[in-house]
mmCIF file of N, CA and C in Angstrom:
data_model
loop_
_atom_site.group_PDB
_atom_site.id
_atom_site.type_symbol
_atom_site.label_atom_id
_atom_site.label_comp_id
_atom_site.label_asym_id
_atom_site.label_seq_id
_atom_site.Cartn_x
_atom_site.Cartn_y
_atom_site.Cartn_z
ATOM 1 N N UNK A 529 -19.607 -203.704 23.136
ATOM 2 C CA UNK A 529 -19.250 -203.000 21.947
ATOM 3 C C UNK A 529 -20.760 -202.270 21.426
ATOM 4 N N UNK A 530 -21.991 -203.105 21.623
ATOM 5 C CA UNK A 530 -23.149 -202.539 21.127
ATOM 6 C C UNK A 530 -23.676 -201.413 21.959
ATOM 7 N N UNK A 531 -23.209 -201.440 23.145
ATOM 8 C CA UNK A 531 -23.915 -200.331 24.106
ATOM 9 C C UNK A 531 -22.674 -199.339 24.485
ATOM 10 N N UNK A 532 -23.381 -198.074 24.534
ATOM 11 C CA UNK A 532 -22.418 -197.030 24.648
ATOM 12 C C UNK A 532 -22.396 -196.717 26.157
ATOM 13 N N UNK A 533 -21.217 -196.743 26.853
ATOM 14 C CA UNK A 533 -21.457 -196.246 28.238
ATOM 15 C C UNK A 533 -21.262 -194.647 28.390
ATOM 16 N N UNK A 534 -21.306 -194.165 29.486
ATOM 17 C CA UNK A 534 -21.055 -192.824 29.696
ATOM 18 C C UNK A 534 -19.810 -192.181 29.494
ATOM 19 N N UNK A 535 -18.549 -193.294 29.550
ATOM 20 C CA UNK A 535 -17.394 -192.976 29.161
ATOM 21 C C UNK A 535 -17.196 -192.837 27.607
ATOM 22 N N UNK A 536 -17.943 -193.571 26.881
ATOM 23 C CA UNK A 536 -17.944 -193.502 25.397
ATOM 24 C C UNK A 536 -18.447 -191.789 25.121
ATOM 25 N N UNK A 537 -19.515 -191.554 25.579
ATOM 26 C CA UNK A 537 -20.086 -190.309 25.304
ATOM 27 C C UNK A 537 -19.262 -189.268 25.751
ATOM 28 N N UNK A 538 -18.747 -189.153 26.962
ATOM 29 C CA UNK A 538 -17.658 -188.217 27.384
ATOM 30 C C UNK A 538 -16.621 -188.087 26.395
ATOM 31 N N UNK A 539 -16.046 -188.962 25.773
ATOM 32 C CA UNK A 539 -14.940 -189.115 24.884
ATOM 33 C C UNK A 539 -15.425 -188.323 23.747
ATOM 34 N N UNK A 540 -16.562 -188.749 23.297
ATOM 35 C CA UNK A 540 -17.143 -188.001 22.038
ATOM 36 C C UNK A 540 -17.420 -186.668 22.210
ATOM 37 N N UNK A 541 -17.957 -186.112 23.464
ATOM 38 C CA UNK A 541 -18.055 -184.859 24.000
ATOM 39 C C UNK A 541 -16.840 -184.017 23.811
ATOM 40 N N UNK A 542 -16.012 -184.426 24.249
ATOM 41 C CA UNK A 542 -14.534 -183.861 24.498
ATOM 42 C C UNK A 542 -13.963 -183.837 23.088
ATOM 43 N N UNK A 543 -13.902 -184.688 22.131
ATOM 44 C CA UNK A 543 -13.638 -184.696 20.583
ATOM 45 C C UNK A 543 -14.487 -183.386 20.027
ATOM 46 N N UNK A 544 -15.649 -183.356 20.109
ATOM 47 C CA UNK A 544 -16.450 -182.317 19.438
ATOM 48 C C UNK A 544 -16.069 -180.862 20.112
ATOM 49 N N UNK A 545 -15.924 -181.039 21.125
ATOM 50 C CA UNK A 545 -15.585 -179.654 21.686
ATOM 51 C C UNK A 545 -14.056 -179.061 21.177
ATOM 52 N N UNK A 546 -13.474 -180.043 21.113
ATOM 53 C CA UNK A 546 -11.740 -179.675 20.669
ATOM 54 C C UNK A 546 -11.983 -179.421 19.130
ATOM 55 N N UNK A 547 -12.682 -180.161 18.371
ATOM 56 C CA UNK A 547 -12.621 -179.834 16.803
ATOM 57 C C UNK A 547 -13.528 -178.540 16.690
ATOM 58 N N UNK A 548 -14.645 -178.269 17.301
ATOM 59 C CA UNK A 548 -15.513 -177.392 16.921
ATOM 60 C C UNK A 548 -15.002 -176.018 17.788
ATOM 61 N N UNK A 549 -14.777 -176.216 19.068
ATOM 62 C CA UNK A 549 -14.808 -175.083 19.844
ATOM 63 C C UNK A 549 -16.067 -174.843 20.537
ATOM 64 N N UNK A 550 -15.962 -174.269 21.714
ATOM 65 C CA UNK A 550 -17.234 -173.815 22.477
ATOM 66 C C UNK A 550 -17.938 -172.491 21.904
ATOM 67 N N UNK A 551 -17.163 -171.676 21.289
ATOM 68 C CA UNK A 551 -17.961 -170.616 20.499
ATOM 69 C C UNK A 551 -18.821 -171.011 19.326
ATOM 70 N N UNK A 552 -18.608 -171.893 18.567
ATOM 71 C CA UNK A 552 -19.243 -172.423 17.428
ATOM 72 C C UNK A 552 -20.227 -173.046 17.865
ATOM 73 N N UNK A 553 -20.094 -174.067 19.179
ATOM 74 C CA UNK A 553 -21.258 -174.885 19.633
ATOM 75 C C UNK A 553 -22.312 -174.002 20.227
ATOM 76 N N UNK A 554 -21.639 -173.090 20.964
ATOM 77 C CA UNK A 554 -22.922 -171.980 21.568
ATOM 78 C C UNK A 554 -23.780 -171.334 20.457
ATOM 79 N N UNK A 555 -22.981 -170.691 19.384
ATOM 80 C CA UNK A 555 -23.749 -170.317 18.337
ATOM 81 C C UNK A 555 -24.691 -171.197 17.812
ATOM 82 N N UNK A 556 -24.279 -172.361 17.338
ATOM 83 C CA UNK A 556 -25.140 -173.368 16.827
ATOM 84 C C UNK A 556 -26.248 -173.709 17.739
ATOM 85 N N UNK A 557 -26.065 -173.778 18.978
ATOM 86 C CA UNK A 557 -27.036 -173.884 19.895
ATOM 87 C C UNK A 557 -28.101 -172.917 20.209
ATOM 88 N N UNK A 558 -27.569 -171.725 20.084
ATOM 89 C CA UNK A 558 -28.459 -170.559 19.817
ATOM 90 C C UNK A 558 -29.493 -170.401 18.898
ATOM 91 N N UNK A 559 -28.702 -170.947 17.723
ATOM 92 C CA UNK A 559 -29.625 -170.934 16.373
ATOM 93 C C UNK A 559 -30.672 -171.930 16.262
ATOM 94 N N UNK A 560 -30.240 -172.986 16.829
ATOM 95 C CA UNK A 560 -31.258 -174.328 16.931
ATOM 96 C C UNK A 560 -32.400 -173.704 17.928
ATOM 97 N N UNK A 561 -31.974 -173.249 18.965
ATOM 98 C CA UNK A 561 -33.024 -172.809 19.948
ATOM 99 C C UNK A 561 -34.109 -171.617 19.532
ATOM 100 N N UNK A 562 -33.304 -170.926 18.630
ATOM 101 C CA UNK A 562 -34.217 -169.769 17.959
ATOM 102 C C UNK A 562 -35.006 -170.496 16.880
ATOM 103 N N UNK A 563 -34.594 -171.369 16.183
ATOM 104 C CA UNK A 563 -35.515 -171.968 15.172
ATOM 105 C C UNK A 563 -36.732 -172.603 15.879
ATOM 106 N N UNK A 564 -36.512 -173.594 16.920
ATOM 107 C CA UNK A 564 -37.391 -174.193 17.737
ATOM 108 C C UNK A 564 -38.390 -173.276 18.353
ATOM 109 N N UNK A 565 -38.182 -172.158 18.747
ATOM 110 C CA UNK A 565 -38.844 -171.127 19.361
ATOM 111 C C UNK A 565 -39.818 -170.505 18.301
ATOM 112 N N UNK A 566 -39.024 -169.953 17.012
ATOM 113 C CA UNK A 566 -39.962 -169.594 15.959
ATOM 114 C C UNK A 566 -40.927 -170.456 15.654
ATOM 115 N N UNK A 567 -40.648 -172.089 15.432
ATOM 116 C CA UNK A 567 -41.639 -172.821 15.148
ATOM 117 C C UNK A 567 -42.817 -173.112 15.742
ATOM 118 N N UNK A 568 -42.443 -172.908 17.427
ATOM 119 C CA UNK A 568 -43.617 -173.035 18.538
ATOM 120 C C UNK A 568 -44.282 -171.858 18.124
ATOM 121 N N UNK A 569 -43.971 -170.874 17.749
ATOM 122 C CA UNK A 569 -44.523 -169.637 17.950
ATOM 123 C C UNK A 569 -45.662 -169.723 16.585
ATOM 124 N N UNK A 570 -45.136 -170.131 15.442
ATOM 125 C CA UNK A 570 -45.811 -170.091 14.282
ATOM 126 C C UNK A 570 -46.849 -171.273 14.622
ATOM 127 N N UNK A 571 -46.659 -172.188 15.206
ATOM 128 C CA UNK A 571 -47.675 -173.065 15.524
ATOM 129 C C UNK A 571 -48.786 -172.626 16.561
ATOM 130 N N UNK A 572 -48.389 -172.046 17.378
ATOM 131 C CA UNK A 572 -49.554 -171.285 18.193
ATOM 132 C C UNK A 572 -50.184 -170.486 17.306
ATOM 133 N N UNK A 573 -49.599 -169.604 16.534
ATOM 134 C CA UNK A 573 -50.456 -168.531 15.621
ATOM 135 C C UNK A 573 -51.191 -169.319 14.703
ATOM 136 N N UNK A 574 -50.899 -170.245 14.091
ATOM 137 C CA UNK A 574 -51.722 -171.246 13.236
ATOM 138 C C UNK A 574 -52.906 -171.818 13.880
ATOM 139 N N UNK A 575 -52.758 -172.223 15.281
ATOM 140 C CA UNK A 575 -54.185 -172.650 16.123
ATOM 141 C C UNK A 575 -55.119 -171.672 16.163
ATOM 142 N N UNK A 576 -54.474 -170.456 16.689
ATOM 143 C CA UNK A 576 -55.171 -169.167 17.003
ATOM 144 C C UNK A 576 -55.992 -168.866 15.701
ATOM 145 N N UNK A 577 -55.557 -168.717 14.590
ATOM 146 C CA UNK A 577 -55.889 -168.419 13.277
ATOM 147 C C UNK A 577 -57.081 -169.481 12.916
ATOM 148 N N UNK A 578 -56.724 -170.634 13.210
ATOM 149 C CA UNK A 578 -57.761 -172.079 13.012
ATOM 150 C C UNK A 578 -58.973 -171.607 13.851
ATOM 151 N N UNK A 579 -58.700 -171.137 15.113
ATOM 152 C CA UNK A 579 -59.744 -171.085 16.089
ATOM 153 C C UNK A 579 -60.576 -169.933 15.611
ATOM 154 N N UNK A 580 -60.096 -168.926 15.086
ATOM 155 C CA UNK A 580 -60.798 -167.525 14.728
ATOM 156 C C UNK A 580 -61.507 -167.901 13.300
ATOM 157 N N UNK A 581 -61.036 -168.597 12.589
ATOM 158 C CA UNK A 581 -61.918 -168.967 11.339
ATOM 159 C C UNK A 581 -63.105 -169.814 11.774
ATOM 160 N N UNK A 582 -62.780 -170.855 12.594
ATOM 161 C CA UNK A 582 -64.011 -171.601 12.890
ATOM 162 C C UNK A 582 -65.166 -170.837 13.675
ATOM 163 N N UNK A 583 -64.546 -169.869 14.532
ATOM 164 C CA UNK A 583 -65.636 -169.032 15.213
ATOM 165 C C UNK A 583 -66.331 -167.897 14.219
ATOM 166 N N UNK A 584 -65.745 -167.702 13.259
ATOM 167 C CA UNK A 584 -66.296 -166.737 12.311
ATOM 168 C C UNK A 584 -67.244 -167.692 11.163
ATOM 169 N N UNK A 585 -66.795 -168.941 10.927
ATOM 170 C CA UNK A 585 -67.796 -169.620 10.185
ATOM 171 C C UNK A 585 -69.128 -170.071 10.902
ATOM 172 N N UNK A 586 -68.941 -170.179 12.185
ATOM 173 C CA UNK A 586 -69.969 -170.768 13.036
ATOM 174 C C UNK A 586 -70.934 -169.430 13.043
ATOM 175 N N UNK A 587 -70.319 -168.376 13.264
ATOM 176 C CA UNK A 587 -71.256 -167.042 13.478
ATOM 177 C C UNK A 587 -72.066 -166.879 12.265
ATOM 178 N N UNK A 588 -71.328 -167.079 10.997
ATOM 179 C CA UNK A 588 -71.827 -166.667 9.766
ATOM 180 C C UNK A 588 -72.899 -167.924 9.404
ATOM 181 N N UNK A 589 -72.710 -169.019 9.814
ATOM 182 C CA UNK A 589 -73.718 -170.176 9.783
ATOM 183 C C UNK A 589 -75.139 -169.778 10.585
ATOM 184 N N UNK A 590 -74.832 -169.236 11.699
ATOM 185 C CA UNK A 590 -75.936 -168.910 12.549
ATOM 186 C C UNK A 590 -76.755 -167.673 12.062
ATOM 187 N N UNK A 591 -75.851 -166.815 11.477
ATOM 188 C CA UNK A 591 -76.781 -165.599 11.181
ATOM 189 C C UNK A 591 -77.731 -165.812 9.635
ATOM 190 N N UNK A 592 -77.132 -166.957 9.017
ATOM 191 C CA UNK A 592 -77.894 -167.436 7.796
ATOM 192 C C UNK A 592 -79.261 -167.975 8.408
ATOM 193 N N UNK A 593 -78.879 -168.845 9.301
ATOM 194 C CA UNK A 593 -80.001 -169.671 9.876
ATOM 195 C C UNK A 593 -81.318 -168.396 10.429
ATOM 196 N N UNK A 594 -80.679 -167.443 11.136
ATOM 197 C CA UNK A 594 -81.633 -166.382 11.808
ATOM 198 C C UNK A 594 -82.409 -165.787 10.585
ATOM 199 N N UNK A 595 -81.796 -165.429 9.438
ATOM 200 C CA UNK A 595 -82.455 -164.814 8.415
ATOM 201 C C UNK A 595 -83.607 -165.341 7.635
#
């Protein structure tokens, strides 16, 4: 009872498909995928901005030393 076999998961999957329908599940999957994609894009943009800021700070620091 504590361990779920493949048959338990298949029954749960069939019940979910019957209750919600494939169209709603496809739409929910698309929404979740879009959210994950936007999150990854935001994380990459944040990393690029941090690298740019660090480079600018380093350049400014070197300019101050040269003066």
